[in-house]
Amino acid sequence: QVQLVESGGGLVQAGGSLRLSCVASGRTFSLHGMGWFRQAPGTEREFVAAISWGGTSTYYIDSVQGRFTISRDNAKKTVYLQMNSLKPEDTAVYYCALGPGLWMGNRQKEKTLYDYWGQGTQVTVSS
């Protein structure tokens, strides 16, 4: 069984920054891509960012491009989401997820590609 544990969420003013972390256990972390998703109240979970198993390829939704950076440290079995210039529209519960071993480009945004999910960490951005 894979366990993913997110941390780093909190309350921040618009324009501020947060760094989310996701620590994985139970699998060979380096063989899998990882993704970050978010879900606001009353909405479906949406894709935010993904990174390939080696960290070479990344993919972001347009709304976070240039503001968020996904990275990973396979030795620590950890994936990060650096969130800068936060906006109130970024408010959501953020989830990390274990993805496929093959990099699938734009398809990384598909929730169905991800088999394991963390419990989420709340990010609240005030205006």
Short mmCIF file of N, CA and C in Angstrom, two decimals:
data_model
loop_
_atom_site.label_atom_id
_atom_site.label_comp_id
_atom_site.label_asym_id
_atom_site.label_seq_id
_atom_site.Cartn_x
_atom_site.Cartn_y
_atom_site.Cartn_z
N GLN A 1 0.85 -1.19 0.00
CA GLN A 1 0.00 0.00 0.00
C GLN A 1 0.89 1.24 0.00
N VAL A 2 0.47 2.24 -0.77
CA VAL A 2 1.18 3.50 -0.86
C VAL A 2 0.53 4.49 0.08
N GLN A 3 1.34 5.20 0.81
CA GLN A 3 0.85 6.26 1.67
C GLN A 3 1.48 7.58 1.25
N LEU A 4 0.65 8.58 1.06
CA LEU A 4 1.09 9.92 0.69
C LEU A 4 0.59 10.89 1.75
N VAL A 5 1.48 11.69 2.27
CA VAL A 5 1.13 12.62 3.33
C VAL A 5 1.56 14.02 2.94
N GLU A 6 0.58 14.91 2.80
CA GLU A 6 0.84 16.30 2.45
C GLU A 6 1.01 17.14 3.70
N SER A 7 1.76 18.21 3.55
CA SER A 7 1.91 19.18 4.62
C SER A 7 2.27 20.53 4.01
N GLY A 8 2.21 21.57 4.81
CA GLY A 8 2.64 22.88 4.37
C GLY A 8 1.52 23.86 4.07
N GLY A 9 0.28 23.40 4.11
CA GLY A 9 -0.83 24.30 3.87
C GLY A 9 -1.02 25.26 5.02
N GLY A 10 -1.87 26.24 4.79
CA GLY A 10 -2.14 27.21 5.82
C GLY A 10 -2.89 28.40 5.27
N LEU A 11 -2.96 29.43 6.08
CA LEU A 11 -3.62 30.67 5.73
C LEU A 11 -2.58 31.71 5.35
N VAL A 12 -2.76 32.32 4.19
CA VAL A 12 -1.81 33.30 3.71
C VAL A 12 -2.56 34.41 2.98
N GLN A 13 -2.02 35.61 3.03
CA GLN A 13 -2.61 36.72 2.31
C GLN A 13 -2.28 36.64 0.82
N ALA A 14 -3.14 37.22 0.02
CA ALA A 14 -2.88 37.28 -1.41
C ALA A 14 -1.51 37.88 -1.68
N GLY A 15 -0.80 37.25 -2.61
CA GLY A 15 0.56 37.67 -2.92
C GLY A 15 1.62 36.93 -2.15
N GLY A 16 1.23 36.19 -1.15
CA GLY A 16 2.17 35.45 -0.34
C GLY A 16 2.55 34.12 -0.96
N SER A 17 3.35 33.36 -0.22
CA SER A 17 3.89 32.10 -0.71
C SER A 17 3.72 30.99 0.31
N LEU A 18 3.61 29.78 -0.20
CA LEU A 18 3.61 28.58 0.60
C LEU A 18 4.36 27.50 -0.16
N ARG A 19 4.95 26.57 0.56
CA ARG A 19 5.54 25.40 -0.07
C ARG A 19 4.89 24.16 0.51
N LEU A 20 4.22 23.41 -0.35
CA LEU A 20 3.61 22.17 0.05
C LEU A 20 4.59 21.02 -0.15
N SER A 21 4.52 20.06 0.74
CA SER A 21 5.35 18.87 0.65
C SER A 21 4.46 17.64 0.67
N CYS A 22 4.91 16.60 -0.01
CA CYS A 22 4.21 15.33 -0.02
C CYS A 22 5.25 14.23 0.12
N VAL A 23 5.17 13.48 1.19
CA VAL A 23 6.11 12.40 1.46
C VAL A 23 5.43 11.07 1.15
N ALA A 24 6.10 10.25 0.36
CA ALA A 24 5.56 8.97 -0.06
C ALA A 24 6.28 7.81 0.62
N SER A 25 5.55 6.73 0.81
CA SER A 25 6.13 5.51 1.34
C SER A 25 5.41 4.31 0.73
N GLY A 26 6.09 3.17 0.69
CA GLY A 26 5.46 1.93 0.26
C GLY A 26 5.68 1.53 -1.18
N ARG A 27 6.25 2.39 -2.00
CA ARG A 27 6.52 2.10 -3.40
C ARG A 27 7.92 2.60 -3.76
N THR A 28 8.35 2.17 -4.96
CA THR A 28 9.58 2.72 -5.51
C THR A 28 9.24 4.08 -6.09
N PHE A 29 9.40 5.10 -5.29
CA PHE A 29 8.96 6.44 -5.62
C PHE A 29 9.56 6.95 -6.92
N SER A 30 10.82 6.64 -7.17
CA SER A 30 11.51 7.18 -8.33
C SER A 30 10.98 6.67 -9.67
N LEU A 31 10.16 5.64 -9.67
CA LEU A 31 9.63 5.08 -10.91
C LEU A 31 8.28 5.68 -11.30
N HIS A 32 7.78 6.59 -10.52
CA HIS A 32 6.45 7.13 -10.77
C HIS A 32 6.46 8.64 -10.87
N GLY A 33 5.67 9.12 -11.82
CA GLY A 33 5.38 10.54 -11.83
C GLY A 33 4.49 10.90 -10.65
N MET A 34 4.45 12.18 -10.34
CA MET A 34 3.63 12.66 -9.24
C MET A 34 2.84 13.87 -9.70
N GLY A 35 1.69 14.05 -9.12
CA GLY A 35 0.86 15.18 -9.46
C GLY A 35 0.30 15.87 -8.23
N TRP A 36 -0.03 17.13 -8.42
CA TRP A 36 -0.76 17.90 -7.42
C TRP A 36 -2.11 18.27 -8.00
N PHE A 37 -3.14 18.08 -7.22
CA PHE A 37 -4.49 18.46 -7.57
C PHE A 37 -5.05 19.32 -6.46
N ARG A 38 -6.15 20.00 -6.74
CA ARG A 38 -6.80 20.79 -5.71
C ARG A 38 -8.31 20.71 -5.88
N GLN A 39 -9.00 20.94 -4.78
CA GLN A 39 -10.45 20.87 -4.78
C GLN A 39 -11.00 21.93 -3.85
N ALA A 40 -11.77 22.83 -4.41
CA ALA A 40 -12.46 23.85 -3.64
C ALA A 40 -13.83 23.32 -3.24
N PRO A 41 -14.44 23.87 -2.19
CA PRO A 41 -15.76 23.40 -1.77
C PRO A 41 -16.78 23.45 -2.89
N GLY A 42 -17.51 22.37 -3.06
CA GLY A 42 -18.55 22.31 -4.07
C GLY A 42 -18.07 22.12 -5.49
N THR A 43 -16.79 21.87 -5.69
CA THR A 43 -16.23 21.69 -7.03
C THR A 43 -15.57 20.33 -7.15
N GLU A 44 -15.32 19.95 -8.39
CA GLU A 44 -14.58 18.72 -8.64
C GLU A 44 -13.09 18.96 -8.48
N ARG A 45 -12.39 17.91 -8.18
CA ARG A 45 -10.95 18.00 -8.06
C ARG A 45 -10.33 18.33 -9.42
N GLU A 46 -9.42 19.29 -9.43
CA GLU A 46 -8.79 19.70 -10.66
C GLU A 46 -7.28 19.57 -10.59
N PHE A 47 -6.70 19.32 -11.73
CA PHE A 47 -5.26 19.18 -11.86
C PHE A 47 -4.56 20.52 -11.66
N VAL A 48 -3.39 20.48 -11.04
CA VAL A 48 -2.58 21.67 -10.85
C VAL A 48 -1.22 21.53 -11.53
N ALA A 49 -0.49 20.48 -11.20
CA ALA A 49 0.86 20.31 -11.73
C ALA A 49 1.27 18.86 -11.65
N ALA A 50 2.20 18.46 -12.52
CA ALA A 50 2.72 17.11 -12.51
C ALA A 50 4.20 17.13 -12.84
N ILE A 51 4.90 16.10 -12.40
CA ILE A 51 6.33 15.97 -12.65
C ILE A 51 6.64 14.51 -12.95
N SER A 52 7.54 14.28 -13.91
CA SER A 52 7.92 12.94 -14.29
C SER A 52 8.77 12.30 -13.21
N TRP A 53 8.98 11.00 -13.35
CA TRP A 53 9.70 10.26 -12.31
C TRP A 53 11.12 10.77 -12.10
N GLY A 54 11.76 11.23 -13.17
CA GLY A 54 13.11 11.75 -13.05
C GLY A 54 13.18 13.24 -12.81
N GLY A 55 12.04 13.90 -12.82
CA GLY A 55 12.01 15.33 -12.58
C GLY A 55 12.32 16.18 -13.80
N THR A 56 12.51 15.54 -14.96
CA THR A 56 12.89 16.27 -16.16
C THR A 56 11.72 17.00 -16.80
N SER A 57 10.55 16.40 -16.76
CA SER A 57 9.37 16.97 -17.40
C SER A 57 8.37 17.44 -16.36
N THR A 58 7.77 18.58 -16.63
CA THR A 58 6.72 19.11 -15.77
C THR A 58 5.57 19.62 -16.63
N TYR A 59 4.43 19.74 -16.01
CA TYR A 59 3.24 20.23 -16.71
C TYR A 59 2.36 20.95 -15.70
N TYR A 60 1.87 22.13 -16.08
CA TYR A 60 1.06 22.96 -15.20
C TYR A 60 -0.20 23.41 -15.92
N ILE A 61 -1.24 23.65 -15.15
CA ILE A 61 -2.39 24.32 -15.71
C ILE A 61 -2.04 25.79 -15.91
N ASP A 62 -2.71 26.41 -16.88
CA ASP A 62 -2.37 27.77 -17.25
C ASP A 62 -2.48 28.75 -16.08
N SER A 63 -3.43 28.54 -15.21
CA SER A 63 -3.69 29.49 -14.14
C SER A 63 -2.57 29.57 -13.11
N VAL A 64 -1.71 28.56 -13.05
CA VAL A 64 -0.61 28.58 -12.08
C VAL A 64 0.74 28.69 -12.75
N GLN A 65 0.79 28.64 -14.07
CA GLN A 65 2.05 28.72 -14.81
C GLN A 65 2.77 30.02 -14.45
N GLY A 66 4.03 29.89 -14.08
CA GLY A 66 4.82 31.03 -13.70
C GLY A 66 4.74 31.40 -12.24
N ARG A 67 3.76 30.86 -11.54
CA ARG A 67 3.61 31.13 -10.11
C ARG A 67 3.96 29.92 -9.25
N PHE A 68 3.61 28.74 -9.73
CA PHE A 68 3.86 27.52 -8.98
C PHE A 68 5.00 26.75 -9.63
N THR A 69 5.75 26.04 -8.81
CA THR A 69 6.83 25.19 -9.29
C THR A 69 6.77 23.85 -8.59
N ILE A 70 6.68 22.79 -9.37
CA ILE A 70 6.70 21.44 -8.81
C ILE A 70 8.12 20.90 -8.91
N SER A 71 8.54 20.21 -7.89
CA SER A 71 9.86 19.60 -7.87
C SER A 71 9.81 18.34 -7.03
N ARG A 72 10.89 17.57 -7.08
CA ARG A 72 10.91 16.34 -6.28
C ARG A 72 12.32 16.01 -5.85
N ASP A 73 12.39 15.28 -4.76
CA ASP A 73 13.64 14.78 -4.22
C ASP A 73 13.43 13.30 -3.99
N ASN A 74 13.88 12.49 -4.93
CA ASN A 74 13.62 11.06 -4.86
C ASN A 74 14.32 10.39 -3.68
N ALA A 75 15.46 10.91 -3.28
CA ALA A 75 16.15 10.36 -2.13
C ALA A 75 15.30 10.51 -0.87
N LYS A 76 14.54 11.58 -0.80
CA LYS A 76 13.66 11.82 0.34
C LYS A 76 12.23 11.36 0.09
N LYS A 77 11.97 10.82 -1.10
CA LYS A 77 10.64 10.38 -1.49
C LYS A 77 9.62 11.48 -1.27
N THR A 78 9.98 12.66 -1.72
CA THR A 78 9.16 13.84 -1.47
C THR A 78 8.97 14.64 -2.75
N VAL A 79 7.76 15.11 -2.96
CA VAL A 79 7.46 16.04 -4.03
C VAL A 79 6.99 17.35 -3.40
N TYR A 80 7.36 18.46 -4.03
CA TYR A 80 7.05 19.77 -3.50
C TYR A 80 6.22 20.57 -4.49
N LEU A 81 5.47 21.49 -3.96
CA LEU A 81 4.80 22.48 -4.78
C LEU A 81 5.06 23.85 -4.16
N GLN A 82 5.95 24.59 -4.78
CA GLN A 82 6.22 25.96 -4.35
C GLN A 82 5.17 26.86 -4.96
N MET A 83 4.45 27.58 -4.13
CA MET A 83 3.33 28.40 -4.56
C MET A 83 3.64 29.85 -4.24
N ASN A 84 3.86 30.64 -5.27
CA ASN A 84 4.15 32.06 -5.12
C ASN A 84 3.02 32.89 -5.69
N SER A 85 2.99 34.15 -5.30
CA SER A 85 1.98 35.09 -5.78
C SER A 85 0.58 34.50 -5.67
N LEU A 86 0.27 33.98 -4.52
CA LEU A 86 -0.99 33.29 -4.31
C LEU A 86 -2.17 34.24 -4.45
N LYS A 87 -3.25 33.70 -4.99
CA LYS A 87 -4.48 34.44 -5.22
C LYS A 87 -5.62 33.77 -4.46
N PRO A 88 -6.67 34.51 -4.13
CA PRO A 88 -7.81 33.89 -3.46
C PRO A 88 -8.38 32.70 -4.23
N GLU A 89 -8.31 32.72 -5.54
CA GLU A 89 -8.81 31.61 -6.35
C GLU A 89 -7.99 30.34 -6.19
N ASP A 90 -6.84 30.44 -5.56
CA ASP A 90 -6.03 29.26 -5.27
C ASP A 90 -6.51 28.52 -4.03
N THR A 91 -7.44 29.11 -3.30
CA THR A 91 -7.94 28.49 -2.08
C THR A 91 -8.58 27.14 -2.39
N ALA A 92 -8.10 26.10 -1.73
CA ALA A 92 -8.59 24.75 -1.97
C ALA A 92 -7.86 23.79 -1.04
N VAL A 93 -8.34 22.57 -1.01
CA VAL A 93 -7.57 21.49 -0.42
C VAL A 93 -6.67 20.93 -1.52
N TYR A 94 -5.39 20.85 -1.24
CA TYR A 94 -4.41 20.38 -2.21
C TYR A 94 -4.02 18.94 -1.90
N TYR A 95 -4.06 18.12 -2.94
CA TYR A 95 -3.75 16.70 -2.83
C TYR A 95 -2.56 16.34 -3.71
N CYS A 96 -1.69 15.51 -3.21
CA CYS A 96 -0.69 14.91 -4.08
C CYS A 96 -1.15 13.51 -4.46
N ALA A 97 -0.65 13.02 -5.58
CA ALA A 97 -1.09 11.73 -6.10
C ALA A 97 0.05 11.05 -6.84
N LEU A 98 0.06 9.72 -6.77
CA LEU A 98 1.05 8.91 -7.45
C LEU A 98 0.56 8.60 -8.86
N GLY A 99 1.35 8.97 -9.85
CA GLY A 99 0.97 8.80 -11.24
C GLY A 99 1.69 7.68 -11.94
N PRO A 100 1.59 7.64 -13.28
CA PRO A 100 2.22 6.57 -14.06
C PRO A 100 3.72 6.73 -14.17
N GLY A 101 4.39 5.63 -14.53
CA GLY A 101 5.81 5.67 -14.73
C GLY A 101 6.21 6.38 -16.01
N LEU A 102 5.40 6.24 -17.05
CA LEU A 102 5.65 6.91 -18.32
C LEU A 102 5.12 8.33 -18.28
N TRP A 103 5.91 9.26 -18.83
CA TRP A 103 5.45 10.63 -18.94
C TRP A 103 4.43 10.72 -20.07
N MET A 104 3.29 11.30 -19.79
CA MET A 104 2.20 11.31 -20.75
C MET A 104 1.78 12.72 -21.17
N GLY A 105 2.65 13.67 -20.95
CA GLY A 105 2.41 15.02 -21.43
C GLY A 105 1.13 15.61 -20.88
N ASN A 106 0.30 16.12 -21.80
CA ASN A 106 -0.95 16.76 -21.39
C ASN A 106 -1.90 15.82 -20.68
N ARG A 107 -1.75 14.53 -20.90
CA ARG A 107 -2.62 13.57 -20.23
C ARG A 107 -2.37 13.48 -18.74
N GLN A 108 -1.27 14.05 -18.26
CA GLN A 108 -0.99 14.03 -16.83
C GLN A 108 -2.06 14.75 -16.02
N LYS A 109 -2.88 15.54 -16.68
CA LYS A 109 -3.95 16.25 -15.98
C LYS A 109 -5.16 15.37 -15.68
N GLU A 110 -5.19 14.17 -16.23
CA GLU A 110 -6.33 13.28 -16.06
C GLU A 110 -6.27 12.58 -14.71
N LYS A 111 -7.29 12.75 -13.92
CA LYS A 111 -7.34 12.15 -12.59
C LYS A 111 -7.26 10.64 -12.63
N THR A 112 -7.76 10.03 -13.71
CA THR A 112 -7.80 8.59 -13.81
C THR A 112 -6.43 7.95 -13.92
N LEU A 113 -5.40 8.72 -14.22
CA LEU A 113 -4.05 8.19 -14.31
C LEU A 113 -3.41 7.97 -12.95
N TYR A 114 -4.00 8.53 -11.93
CA TYR A 114 -3.39 8.50 -10.60
C TYR A 114 -4.08 7.47 -9.72
N ASP A 115 -3.27 6.62 -9.12
CA ASP A 115 -3.81 5.48 -8.38
C ASP A 115 -3.89 5.69 -6.88
N TYR A 116 -3.03 6.54 -6.34
CA TYR A 116 -2.98 6.75 -4.91
C TYR A 116 -2.98 8.23 -4.60
N TRP A 117 -3.70 8.58 -3.55
CA TRP A 117 -3.90 9.98 -3.19
C TRP A 117 -3.63 10.21 -1.71
N GLY A 118 -3.11 11.38 -1.41
CA GLY A 118 -2.98 11.79 -0.04
C GLY A 118 -4.31 12.30 0.49
N GLN A 119 -4.32 12.67 1.76
CA GLN A 119 -5.54 13.15 2.39
C GLN A 119 -5.76 14.64 2.21
N GLY A 120 -4.76 15.34 1.73
CA GLY A 120 -4.92 16.74 1.41
C GLY A 120 -4.44 17.68 2.50
N THR A 121 -4.10 18.88 2.09
CA THR A 121 -3.74 19.95 3.01
C THR A 121 -4.43 21.23 2.56
N GLN A 122 -5.01 21.93 3.50
CA GLN A 122 -5.81 23.11 3.20
C GLN A 122 -4.93 24.32 2.93
N VAL A 123 -5.22 25.00 1.83
CA VAL A 123 -4.59 26.26 1.50
C VAL A 123 -5.69 27.31 1.41
N THR A 124 -5.57 28.35 2.20
CA THR A 124 -6.55 29.43 2.20
C THR A 124 -5.82 30.74 1.94
N VAL A 125 -6.25 31.44 0.91
CA VAL A 125 -5.64 32.70 0.52
C VAL A 125 -6.66 33.81 0.70
N SER A 126 -6.36 34.76 1.56
CA SER A 126 -7.26 35.86 1.84
C SER A 126 -6.92 37.04 0.94
N SER A 127 -7.93 37.83 0.62
CA SER A 127 -7.74 38.99 -0.24
C SER A 127 -7.38 40.23 0.55
#
